[in-house]
Tab-separated table of C-alpha atoms in Angstrom:
chain	number	residue	atom	x	y	z
A	24	SER	CA	-57.059	-46.422	-21.889
A	25	PHE	CA	-53.399	-46.524	-22.065
A	26	THR	CA	-53.023	-43.521	-19.559
A	27	LEU	CA	-55.638	-45.394	-17.357
A	28	ALA	CA	-53.740	-48.749	-17.825
A	29	PHE	CA	-50.553	-47.013	-16.734
A	30	ILE	CA	-52.272	-45.363	-13.610
A	31	ASN	CA	-53.867	-48.803	-12.587
A	32	ALA	CA	-50.098	-50.452	-12.771
A	33	ILE	CA	-48.317	-47.783	-10.862
A	34	GLU	CA	-51.077	-48.234	-8.293
A	35	LYS	CA	-50.221	-52.038	-8.087
A	36	ARG	CA	-53.678	-53.415	-8.763
A	37	ARG	CA	-54.590	-56.340	-10.880
A	38	MET	CA	-54.416	-55.590	-14.486
A	39	LEU	CA	-58.547	-56.085	-15.174
A	40	PHE	CA	-60.561	-54.133	-17.432
A	41	THR	CA	-62.665	-53.567	-14.120
A	42	ASN	CA	-60.062	-52.125	-12.331
A	43	ILE	CA	-58.915	-49.739	-15.349
A	44	TYR	CA	-62.378	-48.587	-15.629
A	45	ASP	CA	-62.625	-47.988	-12.018
A	46	THR	CA	-59.325	-46.049	-12.363
A	47	PHE	CA	-61.351	-43.714	-14.604
A	48	LEU	CA	-64.483	-43.441	-12.291
A	49	GLY	CA	-61.927	-42.715	-9.337
A	50	LEU	CA	-60.464	-39.490	-11.185
A	51	THR	CA	-61.857	-36.177	-10.083
A	52	SER	CA	-62.945	-33.753	-12.622
A	53	ASP	CA	-59.490	-31.949	-12.640
A	54	GLN	CA	-57.719	-35.019	-13.235
A	55	ARG	CA	-59.979	-35.802	-16.153
A	56	ARG	CA	-59.442	-32.651	-17.642
A	57	GLN	CA	-55.657	-32.773	-17.422
A	58	LEU	CA	-55.700	-36.181	-19.030
A	59	GLY	CA	-57.856	-35.371	-21.787
A	60	LEU	CA	-60.868	-37.666	-20.596
A	61	LYS	CA	-64.437	-36.393	-20.966
A	62	SER	CA	-66.488	-39.708	-20.854
A	63	LEU	CA	-65.637	-43.273	-21.018
A	64	SER	CA	-67.470	-46.451	-21.138
A	65	TYR	CA	-66.604	-50.024	-20.142
A	66	SER	CA	-66.588	-51.262	-23.632
A	67	GLN	CA	-64.064	-48.699	-24.789
A	68	THR	CA	-61.746	-49.795	-21.845
A	69	THR	CA	-62.094	-53.578	-23.258
A	70	ASP	CA	-61.802	-52.590	-26.907
A	71	PHE	CA	-58.369	-51.193	-27.088
A	72	ALA	CA	-56.771	-54.404	-26.265
A	73	ALA	CA	-58.843	-55.841	-28.892
A	74	ARG	CA	-57.742	-53.690	-31.290
A	75	VAL	CA	-54.048	-54.277	-30.544
A	76	LYS	CA	-54.888	-57.642	-31.235
A	77	VAL	CA	-55.954	-57.044	-34.832
A	78	LEU	CA	-52.953	-55.242	-35.350
A	79	VAL	CA	-50.910	-58.216	-34.298
A	80	ASP	CA	-53.109	-60.613	-36.228
A	81	ALA	CA	-52.469	-58.180	-39.353
A	82	ASP	CA	-48.742	-58.475	-39.255
A	83	ARG	CA	-48.633	-55.030	-38.714
A	84	VAL	CA	-46.882	-55.313	-35.567
A	85	ASP	CA	-44.828	-58.142	-33.533
A	86	VAL	CA	-46.130	-59.469	-30.308
A	87	VAL	CA	-42.725	-58.714	-28.750
A	88	GLU	CA	-42.368	-55.281	-30.101
A	89	LEU	CA	-45.899	-54.822	-28.758
A	90	MET	CA	-45.120	-55.904	-25.235
A	91	ASN	CA	-41.728	-54.172	-25.133
A	92	GLY	CA	-43.007	-50.971	-26.901
A	93	VAL	CA	-45.329	-50.177	-23.737
A	94	PHE	CA	-42.307	-49.920	-21.333
A	95	GLN	CA	-39.396	-49.217	-23.708
A	96	HIS	CA	-39.396	-45.683	-22.949
A	97	THR	CA	-38.644	-46.477	-19.248
A	98	VAL	CA	-35.228	-48.257	-20.134
A	99	PRO	CA	-32.103	-46.104	-20.116
A	100	GLN	CA	-29.359	-46.863	-22.582
A	101	PRO	CA	-26.291	-46.788	-20.383
A	102	PRO	CA	-22.733	-46.818	-22.255
A	103	VAL	CA	-22.551	-50.497	-21.481
A	104	MET	CA	-24.955	-52.890	-20.366
A	105	SER	CA	-24.793	-56.210	-18.690
A	106	LEU	CA	-28.011	-58.465	-18.744
A	107	ALA	CA	-29.315	-61.509	-16.233
A	108	VAL	CA	-32.102	-63.444	-17.971
A	109	ASP	CA	-34.318	-65.756	-16.594
A	110	SER	CA	-37.866	-67.089	-17.051
A	111	THR	CA	-40.888	-67.465	-14.498
A	112	ASP	CA	-44.137	-69.189	-15.097
A	113	TYR	CA	-47.304	-67.093	-15.773
A	114	GLU	CA	-50.421	-69.247	-15.128
A	115	SER	CA	-53.403	-68.870	-17.277
A	116	PHE	CA	-56.630	-67.730	-15.614
A	117	ALA	CA	-58.681	-70.050	-17.774
A	118	ARG	CA	-59.838	-73.295	-16.247
A	119	ILE	CA	-58.136	-76.507	-16.888
A	120	ARG	CA	-60.440	-79.007	-18.670
A	121	ALA	CA	-57.926	-81.684	-19.014
A	122	PHE	CA	-55.047	-82.326	-16.377
A	123	TRP	CA	-51.488	-83.300	-17.647
A	124	ASN	CA	-51.083	-87.072	-17.581
A	125	ARG	CA	-47.556	-88.214	-16.957
A	126	THR	CA	-47.772	-91.686	-18.609
A	127	SER	CA	-49.467	-90.770	-21.911
A	128	ASP	CA	-48.601	-87.053	-22.384
A	129	GLN	CA	-45.472	-85.420	-23.761
A	130	ALA	CA	-43.126	-83.678	-21.223
A	131	PRO	CA	-44.037	-80.130	-20.028
A	132	THR	CA	-41.021	-78.741	-21.310
A	133	SER	CA	-38.378	-79.345	-23.782
A	134	HIS	CA	-35.155	-77.233	-23.947
A	135	GLU	CA	-33.155	-79.854	-26.115
A	136	THR	CA	-35.006	-79.694	-29.580
A	137	ASP	CA	-35.545	-77.160	-32.065
A	138	SER	CA	-39.388	-78.194	-32.507
A	139	GLU	CA	-41.585	-79.341	-29.802
A	140	PRO	CA	-42.044	-82.961	-29.414
A	141	ASP	CA	-45.113	-84.948	-30.962
A	142	ALA	CA	-48.077	-85.016	-28.823
A	143	ASP	CA	-49.756	-88.280	-28.955
A	144	PRO	CA	-53.466	-88.362	-30.820
A	145	LYS	CA	-54.465	-91.337	-29.100
A	146	ALA	CA	-54.061	-89.556	-25.802
A	147	VAL	CA	-56.764	-86.862	-27.288
A	148	ARG	CA	-59.237	-89.311	-28.532
A	149	THR	CA	-59.414	-90.945	-25.286
A	150	ARG	CA	-60.414	-88.316	-23.034
A	151	GLY	CA	-62.976	-86.728	-25.016
A	152	THR	CA	-63.226	-83.193	-26.284
A	153	TRP	CA	-60.218	-81.966	-23.966
A	154	PRO	CA	-57.312	-81.474	-24.559
A	155	VAL	CA	-57.161	-80.453	-28.145
A	156	LEU	CA	-54.029	-80.896	-30.524
A	157	ARG	CA	-53.323	-77.903	-32.056
A	158	SER	CA	-51.172	-76.836	-35.228
A	159	ASP	CA	-48.014	-76.376	-32.956
A	160	ASN	CA	-48.302	-80.347	-32.197
A	161	ARG	CA	-49.223	-79.416	-28.512
A	162	LEU	CA	-52.287	-79.873	-26.250
A	163	GLN	CA	-54.617	-77.147	-25.631
A	164	ARG	CA	-56.297	-77.955	-22.156
A	165	THR	CA	-58.184	-74.435	-21.740
A	166	ALA	CA	-60.258	-72.179	-23.295
A	167	ASP	CA	-57.009	-69.828	-23.524
A	168	PRO	CA	-55.960	-70.758	-27.198
A	169	ASP	CA	-52.061	-69.847	-26.221
A	170	ALA	CA	-51.764	-71.399	-22.993
A	171	ARG	CA	-49.806	-74.763	-23.096
A	172	ASP	CA	-48.208	-77.117	-20.576
A	173	GLY	CA	-45.037	-75.938	-18.681
A	174	HIS	CA	-42.952	-77.063	-15.730
A	175	ARG	CA	-42.288	-74.428	-12.905
A	176	SER	CA	-40.110	-74.433	-9.531
A	177	ALA	CA	-42.053	-74.377	-6.214
A	178	HIS	CA	-42.941	-71.014	-5.306
A	179	ASN	CA	-45.459	-68.978	-3.237
A	180	ASN	CA	-47.014	-72.219	-1.925
A	181	ASN	CA	-47.432	-73.368	-5.379
A	182	PRO	CA	-45.690	-77.208	-5.823
A	183	ALA	CA	-42.978	-77.768	-8.126
A	184	GLY	CA	-44.300	-79.620	-11.360
A	185	ALA	CA	-46.719	-78.976	-14.451
A	186	PHE	CA	-48.987	-75.782	-15.100
A	187	VAL	CA	-50.781	-74.436	-17.834
A	188	GLY	CA	-49.961	-71.023	-19.108
A	189	TYR	CA	-46.981	-68.929	-20.360
A	190	ASP	CA	-43.534	-68.533	-19.627
A	191	LEU	CA	-42.339	-64.850	-18.849
A	192	THR	CA	-38.800	-64.010	-20.057
A	193	LEU	CA	-36.838	-61.386	-18.445
A	194	ALA	CA	-33.595	-59.614	-19.174
A	195	VAL	CA	-33.019	-57.429	-16.439
A	196	ASN	CA	-29.974	-54.657	-16.193
A	197	ALA	CA	-27.127	-56.130	-13.830
A	198	ARG	CA	-23.982	-54.657	-12.357
A	199	PRO	CA	-21.196	-54.707	-14.873
A	200	TRP	CA	-18.495	-57.222	-14.368
A	201	ARG	CA	-15.955	-55.784	-12.027
A	202	GLY	CA	-17.936	-52.486	-11.711
A	203	GLN	CA	-18.036	-51.034	-7.977
A	204	ASP	CA	-21.131	-49.080	-8.143
A	205	GLU	CA	-24.666	-50.700	-8.036
A	206	VAL	CA	-27.141	-50.202	-10.744
A	207	PRO	CA	-30.866	-50.005	-10.799
A	208	GLY	CA	-32.099	-53.669	-11.770
A	209	PHE	CA	-34.563	-52.294	-14.503
A	210	ILE	CA	-36.141	-54.454	-16.885
A	211	ALA	CA	-34.484	-54.055	-20.451
A	212	ALA	CA	-36.749	-56.403	-22.627
A	213	ALA	CA	-39.593	-59.058	-22.040
A	214	ASN	CA	-41.066	-61.756	-23.877
A	215	LEU	CA	-44.342	-64.062	-23.285
A	216	THR	CA	-44.022	-67.263	-25.046
A	217	PRO	CA	-46.534	-70.390	-24.228
A	218	ALA	CA	-45.709	-72.517	-21.296
A	219	GLY	CA	-42.701	-75.104	-22.445
A	220	SER	CA	-41.481	-73.118	-25.173
A	221	HIS	CA	-37.596	-73.028	-25.658
A	222	HIS	CA	-36.116	-70.799	-23.166
A	223	ALA	CA	-33.060	-70.101	-24.666
A	224	ARG	CA	-34.843	-69.040	-28.101
A	225	ALA	CA	-37.494	-66.960	-26.214
A	226	ALA	CA	-34.371	-64.952	-24.578
A	227	ILE	CA	-31.993	-64.576	-27.791
A	228	GLY	CA	-34.837	-63.047	-29.539
A	229	ILE	CA	-35.143	-59.964	-27.182
A	230	ILE	CA	-31.395	-59.606	-26.670
A	231	GLU	CA	-30.951	-59.410	-30.511
A	232	LYS	CA	-33.713	-56.617	-30.412
A	233	LEU	CA	-31.934	-54.663	-27.955
A	234	HIS	CA	-28.560	-54.866	-29.748
A	235	ALA	CA	-30.178	-53.874	-32.991
A	236	THR	CA	-31.771	-50.826	-31.049
A	237	GLY	CA	-28.399	-49.560	-30.082
A	238	HIS	CA	-27.711	-51.152	-26.484
A	239	ASN	CA	-23.657	-52.315	-26.001
A	240	ILE	CA	-24.466	-55.392	-24.466
A	241	THR	CA	-20.981	-56.562	-23.056
A	242	ASP	CA	-22.307	-60.012	-21.294
A	243	VAL	CA	-25.391	-62.089	-20.328
A	244	THR	CA	-25.677	-64.302	-17.307
A	245	ALA	CA	-28.151	-67.170	-17.216
A	246	ASP	CA	-28.596	-70.357	-15.507
A	247	ARG	CA	-27.386	-73.811	-16.784
A	248	ALA	CA	-30.939	-74.292	-18.463
A	249	TYR	CA	-29.631	-71.877	-21.324
A	250	ASN	CA	-26.226	-72.954	-22.178
A	251	ASN	CA	-27.412	-76.637	-22.025
A	252	ALA	CA	-29.313	-75.628	-25.102
A	253	LYS	CA	-27.968	-76.136	-28.664
A	254	THR	CA	-25.250	-73.883	-29.572
A	255	GLU	CA	-27.210	-72.397	-32.341
A	256	PHE	CA	-29.857	-71.175	-29.948
A	257	TRP	CA	-27.788	-69.458	-27.332
A	258	THR	CA	-24.068	-69.387	-26.644
A	259	GLY	CA	-23.319	-69.237	-30.862
A	260	PRO	CA	-25.708	-66.180	-31.405
A	261	LEU	CA	-24.436	-64.297	-28.328
A	262	ARG	CA	-20.624	-64.777	-29.324
A	263	LYS	CA	-21.391	-63.504	-33.017
A	264	LEU	CA	-23.029	-60.126	-31.157
A	265	GLY	CA	-19.742	-59.912	-29.196
A	266	ILE	CA	-21.362	-60.875	-26.125
A	267	ALA	CA	-19.778	-62.796	-23.361
A	268	PRO	CA	-21.939	-65.631	-22.141
A	269	VAL	CA	-21.785	-66.165	-18.278
A	270	PHE	CA	-23.305	-69.496	-16.918
A	271	ASP	CA	-23.267	-72.594	-14.541
A	272	LEU	CA	-22.284	-75.870	-15.938
A	273	THR	CA	-24.345	-79.109	-15.745
A	274	GLN	CA	-22.973	-82.325	-14.074
A	275	ASN	CA	-22.539	-83.860	-17.596
A	276	GLN	CA	-20.589	-80.886	-18.757
A	277	ARG	CA	-17.952	-80.957	-15.900
A	278	ARG	CA	-15.467	-83.414	-16.772
A	279	GLN	CA	-12.051	-83.624	-18.175
A	280	ARG	CA	-11.547	-83.639	-22.371
A	281	PRO	CA	-8.246	-83.796	-24.102
A	282	GLY	CA	-7.042	-80.297	-25.472
A	283	PRO	CA	-6.592	-78.994	-28.639
A	284	GLU	CA	-2.771	-79.750	-28.485
A	285	PRO	CA	-0.646	-82.610	-26.882
A	286	GLY	CA	0.071	-81.487	-23.471
A	287	THR	CA	-3.372	-79.652	-22.786
A	288	ILE	CA	-6.463	-80.645	-21.342
A	289	ILE	CA	-10.192	-79.129	-21.052
A	290	VAL	CA	-11.605	-79.442	-17.363
A	291	ASP	CA	-14.784	-77.604	-16.357
A	292	GLY	CA	-14.393	-75.625	-19.925
A	293	THR	CA	-11.088	-74.269	-19.255
A	294	LEU	CA	-8.009	-74.859	-20.889
A	295	PHE	CA	-5.097	-76.182	-18.796
A	296	THR	CA	-1.728	-77.576	-19.171
A	297	ASP	CA	-2.050	-81.309	-18.408
A	298	ALA	CA	0.516	-80.521	-15.538
A	299	LEU	CA	-2.654	-79.574	-13.739
A	300	PRO	CA	-2.348	-81.785	-10.352
A	301	LYS	CA	-4.503	-85.063	-10.140
A	302	HIS	CA	-6.381	-83.518	-6.865
A	303	LEU	CA	-7.371	-80.116	-8.607
A	304	ARG	CA	-8.982	-82.071	-11.619
A	305	GLU	CA	-12.201	-83.163	-9.991
A	306	LEU	CA	-13.619	-80.705	-7.693
A	307	PRO	CA	-17.130	-81.144	-5.695
A	308	THR	CA	-19.819	-78.752	-7.109
A	309	PHE	CA	-21.476	-76.092	-5.342
A	310	THR	CA	-24.617	-76.979	-3.700
A	311	VAL	CA	-27.761	-75.231	-2.398
A	312	GLY	CA	-27.517	-74.588	1.352
A	313	MET	CA	-23.885	-74.588	1.553
A	314	THR	CA	-22.538	-72.571	4.392
A	315	SER	CA	-20.335	-69.422	3.601
A	316	SER	CA	-17.055	-70.946	5.081
A	317	ASP	CA	-17.543	-74.043	3.157
A	318	ARG	CA	-18.135	-72.076	-0.091
A	319	THR	CA	-15.288	-70.066	0.602
A	320	ALA	CA	-13.093	-72.966	1.189
A	321	LEU	CA	-14.157	-74.658	-2.129
A	322	MET	CA	-13.700	-71.574	-3.917
A	323	SER	CA	-10.172	-71.750	-2.726
A	324	LEU	CA	-9.418	-74.965	-4.293
A	325	TYR	CA	-10.763	-73.725	-7.515
A	326	ASP	CA	-8.478	-70.669	-7.046
A	327	ASP	CA	-5.715	-73.001	-7.103
A	328	ARG	CA	-6.411	-74.121	-10.561
A	329	THR	CA	-5.591	-70.588	-11.938
A	330	ALA	CA	-1.853	-71.042	-11.840
A	331	TYR	CA	-2.141	-73.798	-14.355
A	332	ALA	CA	-4.685	-72.311	-16.717
A	333	PHE	CA	-4.152	-70.822	-20.147
A	334	ARG	CA	-4.670	-67.054	-20.538
A	335	SER	CA	-6.258	-65.073	-23.179
A	336	MET	CA	-3.998	-62.873	-25.203
A	337	GLY	CA	-5.237	-59.437	-26.603
A	338	LYS	CA	-8.634	-59.285	-28.305
A	339	LYS	CA	-10.704	-61.700	-30.311
A	340	THR	CA	-10.495	-61.334	-34.129
A	341	ASP	CA	-12.385	-63.090	-36.769
A	342	GLY	CA	-14.083	-65.443	-34.050
A	343	LYS	CA	-10.873	-66.343	-32.842
A	344	GLN	CA	-8.911	-66.260	-29.534
A	345	ARG	CA	-5.363	-66.771	-28.793
A	346	PHE	CA	-4.441	-68.255	-25.481
A	347	ARG	CA	-0.767	-68.288	-23.755
A	348	GLY	CA	0.270	-71.023	-21.463
A	349	PRO	CA	0.746	-70.571	-17.854
A	350	VAL	CA	4.550	-70.761	-17.961
A	351	ARG	CA	6.038	-67.497	-19.760
A	352	THR	CA	9.855	-67.200	-20.904
A	353	ASP	CA	9.585	-63.467	-20.823
A	354	ALA	CA	8.256	-62.719	-17.350
A	355	PRO	CA	7.766	-64.482	-13.846
A	356	SER	CA	5.055	-67.281	-13.839
A	357	LYS	CA	2.977	-68.554	-10.801
A	358	ILE	CA	4.896	-72.237	-11.491
A	359	CYS	CA	7.822	-73.556	-12.536
A	360	CYS	CA	8.578	-76.131	-15.224
A	361	PRO	CA	11.536	-78.048	-15.412
A	362	ASN	CA	11.332	-77.455	-19.482
A	363	ASN	CA	11.526	-73.514	-18.846
A	364	GLN	CA	14.664	-72.582	-17.216
A	365	VAL	CA	13.137	-69.072	-16.914
A	366	SER	CA	10.519	-70.384	-14.605
A	367	MET	CA	12.880	-72.521	-12.593
A	368	LYS	CA	14.408	-69.696	-11.037
A	369	GLU	CA	11.492	-69.162	-8.774
A	370	ARG	CA	11.578	-72.943	-7.477
A	371	LEU	CA	12.079	-72.254	-4.049
A	372	THR	CA	8.993	-70.083	-3.803
A	373	ARG	CA	6.303	-71.602	-6.574
A	374	PRO	CA	5.162	-74.929	-7.309
A	375	VAL	CA	7.088	-77.059	-9.598
A	376	THR	CA	5.359	-79.084	-12.357
A	377	GLU	CA	6.200	-82.883	-13.075
A	378	CYS	CA	6.916	-82.030	-16.568
A	379	ASN	CA	9.294	-84.420	-17.899
A	380	ASP	CA	9.174	-84.241	-21.590
A	381	GLU	CA	9.847	-81.308	-23.654
A	382	LYS	CA	6.872	-81.199	-25.479
A	383	CYS	CA	4.715	-80.292	-22.489
A	384	GLY	CA	1.757	-77.570	-22.700
A	385	CYS	CA	3.085	-75.576	-19.963
A	386	SER	CA	4.407	-72.750	-22.393
A	387	LEU	CA	2.317	-73.338	-25.629
A	388	SER	CA	0.101	-70.906	-27.149
A	389	VAL	CA	-3.132	-71.952	-28.622
A	390	THR	CA	-5.666	-70.313	-30.926
A	391	LEU	CA	-9.434	-71.315	-30.346
A	392	ARG	CA	-12.368	-70.523	-32.275
A	393	ASP	CA	-15.798	-69.409	-30.582
A	394	ASP	CA	-17.193	-72.568	-31.655
A	395	TYR	CA	-14.677	-74.701	-29.611
A	396	PHE	CA	-16.742	-76.390	-26.897
A	397	PRO	CA	-19.037	-72.889	-26.726
A	398	ASN	CA	-21.240	-74.219	-24.343
A	399	ILE	CA	-18.869	-74.843	-21.517
A	400	ARG	CA	-15.987	-71.983	-22.221
A	401	GLN	CA	-16.412	-68.581	-20.421
A	402	ARG	CA	-14.281	-65.778	-19.656
A	403	ASN	CA	-13.672	-66.957	-15.988
A	404	LEU	CA	-12.510	-70.071	-14.727
A	405	TYR	CA	-15.522	-72.069	-13.411
A	406	GLY	CA	-15.744	-72.055	-9.414
A	407	THR	CA	-13.381	-69.565	-8.928
A	408	THR	CA	-13.923	-66.670	-6.632
A	409	ASP	CA	-14.064	-64.565	-10.022
A	410	TRP	CA	-16.819	-66.820	-11.361
A	411	ASN	CA	-18.842	-66.855	-8.381
A	412	GLN	CA	-18.889	-63.180	-8.430
A	413	ASP	CA	-19.389	-62.854	-12.168
A	414	TYR	CA	-22.276	-65.477	-12.342
A	415	HIS	CA	-24.192	-64.571	-9.154
A	416	ARG	CA	-24.820	-61.137	-10.880
A	417	ARG	CA	-27.845	-62.853	-12.121
A	418	ASN	CA	-29.535	-62.496	-8.804
A	419	ALA	CA	-30.667	-59.058	-10.422
A	420	VAL	CA	-33.226	-61.051	-12.366
A	421	GLU	CA	-33.966	-62.997	-9.399
A	422	ALA	CA	-35.117	-59.844	-7.602
A	423	ALA	CA	-37.060	-58.494	-10.447
A	424	ASN	CA	-39.157	-61.898	-10.377
A	425	SER	CA	-39.591	-61.818	-6.746
A	426	ALA	CA	-40.653	-58.366	-6.983
A	427	LEU	CA	-43.062	-58.960	-9.474
A	428	ARG	CA	-44.891	-61.886	-7.625
A	429	THR	CA	-44.723	-60.162	-4.129
A	430	GLU	CA	-45.230	-56.545	-4.702
A	431	PHE	CA	-47.118	-56.446	-7.893
A	432	ARG	CA	-48.992	-60.002	-6.833
A	433	MET	CA	-48.349	-60.824	-10.320
A	434	ASP	CA	-49.856	-64.486	-9.990
A	435	ARG	CA	-52.769	-66.511	-11.438
A	436	GLY	CA	-55.798	-64.187	-11.854
A	437	TYR	CA	-53.658	-60.805	-12.213
A	438	THR	CA	-54.906	-60.679	-15.839
A	439	ARG	CA	-58.023	-62.264	-16.820
A	440	VAL	CA	-57.867	-62.312	-20.554
A	441	PHE	CA	-57.125	-65.131	-22.905
A	442	GLY	CA	-54.475	-65.444	-25.335
A	443	ARG	CA	-50.841	-64.466	-25.910
A	444	VAL	CA	-51.195	-61.081	-27.271
A	445	LYS	CA	-53.519	-59.518	-24.996
A	446	ASN	CA	-51.797	-61.137	-21.746
A	447	ALA	CA	-48.416	-59.815	-23.136
A	448	PHE	CA	-50.070	-56.419	-23.872
A	449	LEU	CA	-51.384	-56.099	-20.246
A	450	LEU	CA	-48.243	-57.275	-18.626
A	451	GLY	CA	-46.333	-54.582	-20.566
A	452	PHE	CA	-47.977	-52.160	-18.178
A	453	THR	CA	-46.768	-53.609	-15.362
A	454	LEU	CA	-43.350	-53.959	-16.279
A	455	PHE	CA	-43.323	-50.416	-17.121
A	456	ALA	CA	-44.710	-49.716	-13.159
A	457	TYR	CA	-41.759	-52.003	-12.245
A	458	ASN	CA	-39.217	-50.079	-14.008
A	459	HIS	CA	-40.554	-46.706	-12.962
A	460	GLU	CA	-40.383	-47.718	-9.436
A	461	CYS	CA	-37.022	-49.481	-9.732
A	462	ILE	CA	-35.409	-46.649	-11.487
A	463	THR	CA	-36.604	-44.025	-8.873
A	464	ASN	CA	-36.168	-45.800	-5.655
A	465	HIS	CA	-32.609	-46.602	-6.839
A	466	PHE	CA	-32.113	-42.659	-6.889
A	467	ARG	CA	-34.034	-42.047	-3.785
A	468	THR	CA	-32.535	-44.426	-1.515
A	469	ARG	CA	-29.037	-42.755	-2.273
A	470	ARG	CA	-30.108	-39.494	-1.725
A	471	LEU	CA	-29.530	-38.564	-5.564
A	472	ALA	CA	-31.622	-36.587	-7.712
A	473	ILE	CA	-34.252	-38.273	-9.967
A	474	PRO	CA	-33.877	-37.733	-13.561
A	475	ALA	CA	-36.351	-35.865	-15.143
A	476	ALA	CA	-37.705	-38.626	-17.224
A	477	TYR	CA	-38.970	-40.251	-14.296
A	478	PRO	CA	-41.173	-37.875	-12.323
A	479	ILE	CA	-42.085	-39.008	-9.038
A	480	THR	CA	-45.617	-40.330	-8.973
A	481	LYS	CA	-47.666	-39.686	-5.853
A	482	MET	CA	-50.982	-40.858	-6.500
A	483	ALA	CA	-53.733	-39.574	-4.555
A	484	PRO	CA	-56.101	-42.157	-2.659
A	485	PRO	CA	-58.473	-43.217	-5.340
A	486	LYS	CA	-61.952	-41.878	-5.142
A	487	LEU	CA	-64.264	-44.768	-4.577
A	488	PRO	CA	-67.243	-45.096	-7.557
A	489	ALA	CA	-70.457	-43.647	-6.578
A	490	HIS	CA	-73.379	-45.899	-5.609
A	491	GLU	CA	-75.845	-46.984	-8.487
A	492	THR	CA	-78.330	-44.744	-6.926
A	493	SER	CA	-76.076	-41.469	-7.315
A	494	ALA	CA	-76.248	-39.313	-10.222
A	495	LYS	CA	-72.907	-40.490	-11.608
A	496	ARG	CA	-73.855	-44.100	-11.748
A	497	ALA	CA	-77.027	-42.915	-13.470
A	498	LYS	CA	-75.343	-41.477	-16.282
A	499	ILE	CA	-73.748	-44.910	-16.816
A	500	SER	CA	-76.201	-47.251	-19.271
A	501	LYS	CA	-76.472	-50.686	-18.461
A	502	GLY	CA	-74.769	-51.909	-21.327
A	503	ASP	CA	-71.406	-50.236	-20.334
A	504	ARG	CA	-71.550	-52.055	-16.537
A	505	PRO	CA	-68.779	-54.495	-16.474
A	506	PRO	CA	-69.599	-57.979	-15.811
A	507	PRO	CA	-68.477	-59.584	-12.596
A	508	GLY	CA	-64.625	-60.364	-12.607
A	509	GLY	CA	-64.103	-58.845	-15.837
């Protein structure tokens, strides 16, 4: 059944037990012999997922390990790896018995708290049997025991708003920072959690598992929903692993703060001398739909800040990083400070600060710990050209999400099983097929030799199952016939 599920996924058919069983019926005698499949009943096809759930329930295997174990052998292990992380909605096939109520129900998603907000038992009692308040303090609205309320963005003709199902979190291989060569955007790890679960906690778990298996992860790019979480759920664990977080900033995070030393300030997460000109302290944010010329012009303004920023000195030690002010005494600087006579030699060609106090911060050296504003500090200055090139490497995970929805048609009804375990297990085969196609296409389009670990799969047109009146259908007992839609 595992082999048939792999074939079914590669053929980009829905991960239904009926399709997996039809895959077996479509094989020729020689193909069955090569696969070691002599006979198979529909009940045997469905039982293999049930047996896996028994292993999970007995704590013999973790759900995340189960899902990733299905496709993990398709994941290369490059010397260094950059990841782009995001989650997408996966709607349960189960019928909704009680729809989300804006006035009485808890918010469909909460990324700020350690545990989910309390559900209102009164709201449950006033609407009869459904929804059901479960042990996780959340409402179950369908026969799917693990599907929960979540919030999704508009896509594929689905409006933005609440849905019932799961969040599929993907960690996708991205081009290394400052890397010149394109890399295949394979899915390195995945996690399926009930919708509305904490995005950052779902992602950090799979990153830690990748790190534990020997993957040398240098940085992780994610949108502002992740670094807006509490430090202990995202940026803190990443920095402890030696992984650089790359992220966008929310409007609340984009403001001026006092620096660690007199004469210094924090603006948009970067340490500056307070000689930073006033017109560069509050710059507009990047918006959706900006023209390329407007974006370039705005990036140029952010780039003008770099001359006033502190720069890191050497490697971090014991969770600490030393930074040096923008005006140096041993080398030319991009700006000139009246309190530093060496820099003033270039005053005719470079900007001169308005410092009039010997205690200005232009030439200071400052040591910052990793826990100093960890959710807004990052390696590249926010808004600059370097930051834009760094952050927008997260397009790799957007491309993977798009391919799963369009090419593999991974929407509602793609799987028709209930529960997190069975859905995660079947989706693992889909991620296997995606990785196989992603990696082989990467080499094929560049006219490079495809690694032996990824043989080119050319599926013969499936042989249609014979009619019930034929000898083949006559051998199948009525009890083995799949139910409609199964």
